[in-house]
Structures are given as structure tokens and as C-alpha cells.
Tab-separated table of C-alpha atoms in Angstrom:
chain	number	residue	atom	x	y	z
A	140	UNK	CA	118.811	114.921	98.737
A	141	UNK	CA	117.922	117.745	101.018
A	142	UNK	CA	114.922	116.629	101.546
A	143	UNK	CA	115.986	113.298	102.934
A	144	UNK	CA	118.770	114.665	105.243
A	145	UNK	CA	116.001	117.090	106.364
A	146	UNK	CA	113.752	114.132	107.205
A	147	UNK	CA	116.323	111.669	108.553
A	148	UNK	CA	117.575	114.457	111.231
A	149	UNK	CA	114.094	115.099	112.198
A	150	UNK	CA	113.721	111.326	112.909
A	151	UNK	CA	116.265	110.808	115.188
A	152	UNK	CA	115.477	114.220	117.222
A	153	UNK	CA	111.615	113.010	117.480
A	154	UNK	CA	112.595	109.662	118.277
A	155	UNK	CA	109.965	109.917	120.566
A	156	UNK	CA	106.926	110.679	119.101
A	157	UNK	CA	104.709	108.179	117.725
A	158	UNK	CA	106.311	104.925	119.142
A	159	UNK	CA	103.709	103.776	121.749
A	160	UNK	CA	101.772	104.798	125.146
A	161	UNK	CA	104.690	104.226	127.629
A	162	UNK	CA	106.689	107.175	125.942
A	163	UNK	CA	103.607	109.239	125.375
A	164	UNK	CA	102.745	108.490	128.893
A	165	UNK	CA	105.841	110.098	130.097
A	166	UNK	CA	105.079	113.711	127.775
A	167	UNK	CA	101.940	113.635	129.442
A	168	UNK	CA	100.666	113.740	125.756
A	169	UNK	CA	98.163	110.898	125.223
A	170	UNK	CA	95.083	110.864	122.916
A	171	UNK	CA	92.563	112.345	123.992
A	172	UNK	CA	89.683	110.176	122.248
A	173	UNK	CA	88.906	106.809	121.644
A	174	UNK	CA	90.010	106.899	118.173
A	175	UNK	CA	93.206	108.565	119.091
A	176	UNK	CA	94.073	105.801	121.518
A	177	UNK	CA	93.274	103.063	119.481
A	178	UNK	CA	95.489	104.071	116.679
A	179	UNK	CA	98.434	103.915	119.757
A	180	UNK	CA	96.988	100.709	120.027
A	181	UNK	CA	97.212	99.785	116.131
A	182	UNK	CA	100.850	101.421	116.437
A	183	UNK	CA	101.700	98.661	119.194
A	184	UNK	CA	100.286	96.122	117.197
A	185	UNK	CA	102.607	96.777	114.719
A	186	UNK	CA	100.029	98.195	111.977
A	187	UNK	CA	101.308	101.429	111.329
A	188	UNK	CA	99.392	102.356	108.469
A	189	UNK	CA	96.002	101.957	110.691
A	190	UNK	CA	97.413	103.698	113.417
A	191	UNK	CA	97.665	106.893	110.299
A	192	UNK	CA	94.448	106.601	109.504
A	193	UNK	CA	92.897	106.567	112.929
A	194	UNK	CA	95.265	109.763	114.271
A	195	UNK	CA	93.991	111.239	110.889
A	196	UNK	CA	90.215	110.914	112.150
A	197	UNK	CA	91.518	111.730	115.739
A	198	UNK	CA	93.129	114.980	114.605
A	199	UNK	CA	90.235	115.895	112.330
A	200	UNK	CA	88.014	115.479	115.561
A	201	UNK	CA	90.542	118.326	117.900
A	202	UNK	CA	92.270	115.383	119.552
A	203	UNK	CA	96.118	117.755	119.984
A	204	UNK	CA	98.036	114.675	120.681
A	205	UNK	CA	96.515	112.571	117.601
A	206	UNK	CA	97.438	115.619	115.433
A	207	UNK	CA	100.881	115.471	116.921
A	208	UNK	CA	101.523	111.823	116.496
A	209	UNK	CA	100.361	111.941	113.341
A	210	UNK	CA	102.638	114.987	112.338
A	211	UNK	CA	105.821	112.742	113.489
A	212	UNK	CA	104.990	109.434	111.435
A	213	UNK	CA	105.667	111.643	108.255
A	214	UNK	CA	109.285	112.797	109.387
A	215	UNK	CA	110.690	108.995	108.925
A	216	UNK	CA	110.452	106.145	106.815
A	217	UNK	CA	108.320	102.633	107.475
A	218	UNK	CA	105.651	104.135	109.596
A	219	UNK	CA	102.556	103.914	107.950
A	220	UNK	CA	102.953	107.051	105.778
A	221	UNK	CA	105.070	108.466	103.041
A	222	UNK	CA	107.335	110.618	104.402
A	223	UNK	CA	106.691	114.275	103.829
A	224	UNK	CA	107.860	117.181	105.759
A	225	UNK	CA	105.377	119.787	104.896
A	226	UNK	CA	102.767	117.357	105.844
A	227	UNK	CA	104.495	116.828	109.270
A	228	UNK	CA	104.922	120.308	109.918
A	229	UNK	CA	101.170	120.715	109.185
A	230	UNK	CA	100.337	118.312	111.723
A	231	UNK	CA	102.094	119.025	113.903
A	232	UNK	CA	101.109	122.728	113.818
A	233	UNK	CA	97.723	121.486	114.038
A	234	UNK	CA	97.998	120.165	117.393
A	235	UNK	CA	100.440	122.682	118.645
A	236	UNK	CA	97.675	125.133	117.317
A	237	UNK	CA	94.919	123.202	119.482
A	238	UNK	CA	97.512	123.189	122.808
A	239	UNK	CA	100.038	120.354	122.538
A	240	UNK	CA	103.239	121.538	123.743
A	241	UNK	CA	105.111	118.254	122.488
A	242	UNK	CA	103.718	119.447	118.917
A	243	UNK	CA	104.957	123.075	119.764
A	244	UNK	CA	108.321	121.393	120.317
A	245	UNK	CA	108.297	119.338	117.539
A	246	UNK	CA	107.376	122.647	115.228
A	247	UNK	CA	110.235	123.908	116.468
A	248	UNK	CA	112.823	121.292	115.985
A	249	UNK	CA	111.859	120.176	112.549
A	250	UNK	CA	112.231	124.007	111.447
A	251	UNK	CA	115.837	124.260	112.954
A	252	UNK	CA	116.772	120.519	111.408
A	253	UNK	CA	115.262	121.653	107.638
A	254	UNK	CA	117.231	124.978	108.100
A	255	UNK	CA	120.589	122.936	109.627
A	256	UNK	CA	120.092	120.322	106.766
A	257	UNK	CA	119.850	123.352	103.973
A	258	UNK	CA	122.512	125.677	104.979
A	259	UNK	CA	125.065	122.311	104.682
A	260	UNK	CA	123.807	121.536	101.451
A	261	UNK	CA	124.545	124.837	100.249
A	262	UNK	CA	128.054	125.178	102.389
A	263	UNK	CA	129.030	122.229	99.545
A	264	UNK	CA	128.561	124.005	96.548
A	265	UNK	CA	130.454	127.663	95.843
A	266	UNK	CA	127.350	129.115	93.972
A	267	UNK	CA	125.227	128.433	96.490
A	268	UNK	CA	127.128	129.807	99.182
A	269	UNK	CA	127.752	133.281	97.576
A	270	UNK	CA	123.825	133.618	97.145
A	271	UNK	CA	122.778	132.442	100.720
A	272	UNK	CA	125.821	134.864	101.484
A	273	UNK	CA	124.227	138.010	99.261
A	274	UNK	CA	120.609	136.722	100.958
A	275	UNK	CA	121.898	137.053	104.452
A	276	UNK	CA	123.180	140.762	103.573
A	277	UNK	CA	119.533	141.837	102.103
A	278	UNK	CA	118.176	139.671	105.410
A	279	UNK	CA	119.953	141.538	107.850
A	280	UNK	CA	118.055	145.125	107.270
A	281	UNK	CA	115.048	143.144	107.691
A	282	UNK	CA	113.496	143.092	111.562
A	283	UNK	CA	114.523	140.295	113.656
A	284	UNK	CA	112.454	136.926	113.688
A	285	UNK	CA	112.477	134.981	116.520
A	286	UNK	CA	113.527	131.073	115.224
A	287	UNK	CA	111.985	129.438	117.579
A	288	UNK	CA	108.489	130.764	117.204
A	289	UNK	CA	106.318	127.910	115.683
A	290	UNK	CA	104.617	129.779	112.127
A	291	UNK	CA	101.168	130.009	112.470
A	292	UNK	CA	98.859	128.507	110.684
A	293	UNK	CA	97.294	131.430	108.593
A	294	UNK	CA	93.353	132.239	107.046
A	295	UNK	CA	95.319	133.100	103.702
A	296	UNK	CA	96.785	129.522	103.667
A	297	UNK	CA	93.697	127.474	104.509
A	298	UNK	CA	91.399	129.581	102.769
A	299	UNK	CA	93.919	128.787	99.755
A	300	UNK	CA	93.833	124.664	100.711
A	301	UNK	CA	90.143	124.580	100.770
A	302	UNK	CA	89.888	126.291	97.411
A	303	UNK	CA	92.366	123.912	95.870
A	304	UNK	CA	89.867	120.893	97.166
A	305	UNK	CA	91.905	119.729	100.548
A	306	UNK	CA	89.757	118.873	102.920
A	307	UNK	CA	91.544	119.368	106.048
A	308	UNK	CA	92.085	122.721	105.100
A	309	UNK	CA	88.322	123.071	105.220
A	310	UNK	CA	87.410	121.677	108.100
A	311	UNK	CA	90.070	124.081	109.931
A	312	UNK	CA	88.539	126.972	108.607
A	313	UNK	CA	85.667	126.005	110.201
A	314	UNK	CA	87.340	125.380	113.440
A	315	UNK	CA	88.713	129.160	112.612
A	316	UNK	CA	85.517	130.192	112.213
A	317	UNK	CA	83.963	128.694	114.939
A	318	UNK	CA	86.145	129.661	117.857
A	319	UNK	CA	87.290	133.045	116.392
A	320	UNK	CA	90.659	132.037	116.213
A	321	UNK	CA	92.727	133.441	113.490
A	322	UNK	CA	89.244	134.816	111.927
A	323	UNK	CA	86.402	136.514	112.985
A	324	UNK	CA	83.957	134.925	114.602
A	325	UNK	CA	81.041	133.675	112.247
A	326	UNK	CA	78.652	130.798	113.226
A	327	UNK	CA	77.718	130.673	110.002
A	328	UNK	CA	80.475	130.222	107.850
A	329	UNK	CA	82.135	128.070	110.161
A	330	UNK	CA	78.906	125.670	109.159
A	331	UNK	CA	79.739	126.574	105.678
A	332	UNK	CA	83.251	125.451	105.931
A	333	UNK	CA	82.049	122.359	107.225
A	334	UNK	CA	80.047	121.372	104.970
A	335	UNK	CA	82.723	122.477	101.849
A	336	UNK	CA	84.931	119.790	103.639
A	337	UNK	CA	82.228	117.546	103.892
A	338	UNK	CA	81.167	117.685	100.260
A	339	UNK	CA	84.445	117.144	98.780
A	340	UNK	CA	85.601	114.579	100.680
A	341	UNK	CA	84.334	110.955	99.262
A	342	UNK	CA	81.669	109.340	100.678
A	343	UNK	CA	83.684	106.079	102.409
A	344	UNK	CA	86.427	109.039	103.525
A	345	UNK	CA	85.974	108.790	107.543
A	346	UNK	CA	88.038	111.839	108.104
A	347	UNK	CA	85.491	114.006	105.997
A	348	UNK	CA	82.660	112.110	108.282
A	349	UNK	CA	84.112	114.398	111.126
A	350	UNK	CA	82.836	117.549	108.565
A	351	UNK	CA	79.527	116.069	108.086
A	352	UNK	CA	79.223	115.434	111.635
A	353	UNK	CA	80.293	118.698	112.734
A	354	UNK	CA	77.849	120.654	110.300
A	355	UNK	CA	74.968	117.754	111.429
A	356	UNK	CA	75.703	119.075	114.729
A	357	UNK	CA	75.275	122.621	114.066
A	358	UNK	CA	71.749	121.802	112.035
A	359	UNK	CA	70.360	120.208	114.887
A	360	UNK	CA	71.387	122.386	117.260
A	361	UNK	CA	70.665	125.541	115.596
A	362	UNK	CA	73.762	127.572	116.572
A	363	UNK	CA	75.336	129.667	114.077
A	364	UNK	CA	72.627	128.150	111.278
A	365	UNK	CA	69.079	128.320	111.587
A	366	UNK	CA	67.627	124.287	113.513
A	367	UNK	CA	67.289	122.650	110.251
A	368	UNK	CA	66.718	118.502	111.727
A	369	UNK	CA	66.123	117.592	107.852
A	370	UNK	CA	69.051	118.240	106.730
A	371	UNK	CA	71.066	117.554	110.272
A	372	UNK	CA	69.489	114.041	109.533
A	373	UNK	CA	70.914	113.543	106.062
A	374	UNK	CA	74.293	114.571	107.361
A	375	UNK	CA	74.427	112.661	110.352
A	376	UNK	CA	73.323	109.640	107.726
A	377	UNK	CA	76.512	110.727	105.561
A	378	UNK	CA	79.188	110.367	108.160
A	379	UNK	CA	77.049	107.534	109.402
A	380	UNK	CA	77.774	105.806	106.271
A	381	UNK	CA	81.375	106.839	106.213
A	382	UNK	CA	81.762	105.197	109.705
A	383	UNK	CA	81.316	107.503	112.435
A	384	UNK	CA	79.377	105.405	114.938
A	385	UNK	CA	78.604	109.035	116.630
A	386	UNK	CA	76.947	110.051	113.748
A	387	UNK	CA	75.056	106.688	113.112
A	388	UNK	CA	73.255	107.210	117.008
A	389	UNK	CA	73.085	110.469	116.364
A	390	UNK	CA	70.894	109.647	113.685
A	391	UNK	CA	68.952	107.814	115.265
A	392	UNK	CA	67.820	110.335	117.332
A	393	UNK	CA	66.979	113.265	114.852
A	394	UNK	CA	64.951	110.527	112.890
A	395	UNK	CA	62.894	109.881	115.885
A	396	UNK	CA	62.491	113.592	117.040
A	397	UNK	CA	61.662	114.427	113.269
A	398	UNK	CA	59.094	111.604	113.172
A	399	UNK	CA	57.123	112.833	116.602
């Protein structure tokens, strides 16, 4: 019961958020990839569900708007998704992470909604309102928190995903990696991360083709990883096969510089 107040208040606060281009026009808050913009186009279409799944690739690929989108079709019913508000919130954190102020916003709204919808649950019931009232007195020796500060997303708790097989999880360590941000800087493992998420994900999964394309990348490149083109070739050929046209042409033109 909580859990659907919780999602049904969200809703109507982030009425916004996820219903087409005009309104995400107006937040200045627009995909930022092809991918991303076509699932607003499968949204308008009225195919929600492939609207998910494209934002899903979109986010995977650092698009901050996708992420966000995608965060908001989980607060509400009949948009492509089951609703679940931890998987919102991790969305949404996601692209709020990656510079989306709308998803910064929307952090901070679904917090105070989940936290408005608890504390009346509780109010009903006499129990529950002498423990939240003994948890507020142990609370209030503890040092301020500011409530509107979005939690970040944390090493410990992706580190923790990835182990338990989530992909996503992976792939952000990598990002974490990669850029330094939230861990220390490490060429290497970021590649490491990638290709964790690219390994567990199955092989028709498009999101995990954004892993494999991402470590491909690294391969042929040579940064953080010694140039491997071998095995950047049989990477690229992995997302290729999962759907990633960029990986497809990308492989076209390792085989070709392998073969010289």
C-alpha cells in the first residue's frame, strides 16, 4: 500500500517527464542521441514499451535525458514498464549523476513524496507512530542532512550490483572508473568493468552491446588496455550481433586494418 501511494504521488508531481518532445522541449531536456530521440518518437507513437527499451540503450550510452525519461516511466502505471520506485530513483540518479537537472529535480521530489507517503502511513497506526516518534528522538543527536540533496550513487553500491550479476551496475563502474568519478581513476579496470557487463549480459541484450562496444573501443584504441584489434574485433562483432549498428561499422573497420 505504501508503495503505491508512494508511486501514484510521484506520478502526478512528474507529470511531465516522459510524455513527448513538446514538454521536453520546454525543460530544455531532450535526448541527446539518436536512440534517445527515437524512443520519444516510439513514446508518441503510442508504444511505450519500445520507447523503455530504447531510453534503456540511450541511458546505457551517457545520453542524461534518456536516463531521466526512463527513470519517470517507472513512477506510474501503463507506460511501458512495471512500476518500481527504486528503479526510478536509479535512473533518474543516473542522469542527474551525468548533468540533467530535470533528473536532479526529479531525485528530489520522488524522495520527499516516498517520505510524505510513509510518515502518513505510519500517522494511521498507534504503533507505528510511537516508533517513528522514539526514531526521531535517537535522529535528532545525529548531524543535520540536507533533504533535498539527491543521494549519490556510491562505489560500495555498484560494486555490490555488479557482483550480484546486474549489468548496469557494471557498466557504471566503468564509467566510474573511467572518468574518476566516485573512484580513482584506472583505465584499466574501467575496461574490466566493461567487459564484466558485457559478459553477463545475453548475447541479443542491446543494452549490454553498449559494454561490448565500450571495451571494443578501448581495445582498439589502446587507452587504459594495451591496442589489442583481435579482440576489439570480436567485441565490436558481439554488440554487432546484439544490434549496435556502431559496432557492426566499427567492425568493419578493425577487420580491414587487421587484414592489411
Amino acid at each position: 500500500m505504501i508503495y503505491r501511494r508512494i508511486l501514484a504521488s510521484a506520478a502526478s508531481t512528474l507529470a511531465c517527464l516522459g510524455v513527448g518532445a513538446t514538454c521536453w522541449a520546454q525543460a530544455e531536456a531532450m535526448p541527446g542521441t539518436e536512440i534517445g530521440i527515437a524512443g520519444v518518437e516510439a513514446e508518441e507513437a503510442g508504444d511505450p514499451a519500445r520507447a523503455a527499451d530504447l531510453y534503456r540503450q540511450a541511458c546505457g550510452m551517457d545520453d542524461a535525458a534518456a536516463c531521466a525519461l526512463l527513470g519517470s516511466k517507472y513512477t506510474r502505471e501503463g507506460r511501458g514498464v512495471e512500476p518500481d520506485m527504486n528503479r526510478a530513483l536509479e535512473y533518474f540518479q543516473r542522469g542527474c549523476d551525468l548533468g540533467n537537472a530535470v533528473a536532479c529535480d526529479a531525485v528530489r521530489q520522488v524522495e520527499a513524496h516516498r517520505a510524505s507517503a510513509e510518515a502518513e502511513v505510519e500517522a494511521e497506526s498507534t504503533a507505528a507512530a510511537i516508533t517513528a516518534a522514539e526514531a526521531a528522538a535517537e535522529d535528532a543527536a545525529e548531524p543535520e542532512v540536507d533533504p533535498s540533496a539527491p543521494a549519490p550513487i556510491t562505489f560500495d553500491d555498484m560494486r555490490q550490483g555488479c557482483d550480484d550479476g546486474v549489468a548496469i551496475d557494471c557498466l557504471t563502474l566503468g564509467h566510474m572508473y573511467r572518468d574518476g568519478n566516485g573512484a580513482p581513476q584506472d583505465g584499466n579496470r574501467a575496461v574490466a568493468m566493461y567487459r564484466t557487463a558485457c559478459d553477463i549480459s545475453k548475447s541479443d541484450d542491446q543494452f549490454g552491446s553498449y559494454a561490448c562496444h565500450f571495451a571494443a573501443a578501448a581495445y582498439e584504441s589502446g587507452e587504459g588496455v594495451p591496442q589489442d584489434l583481435a579482440r576489439a574485433l570480436l567485441l565490436y562483432q558481439k554488440s554487432c550481433k546484439a544490434g549496435n549498428d556502431d559496432s557492426c561499422e566499427q567492425a568493419r573497420v578493425v577487420q580491414l586494418a587487421t587484414e592489411k
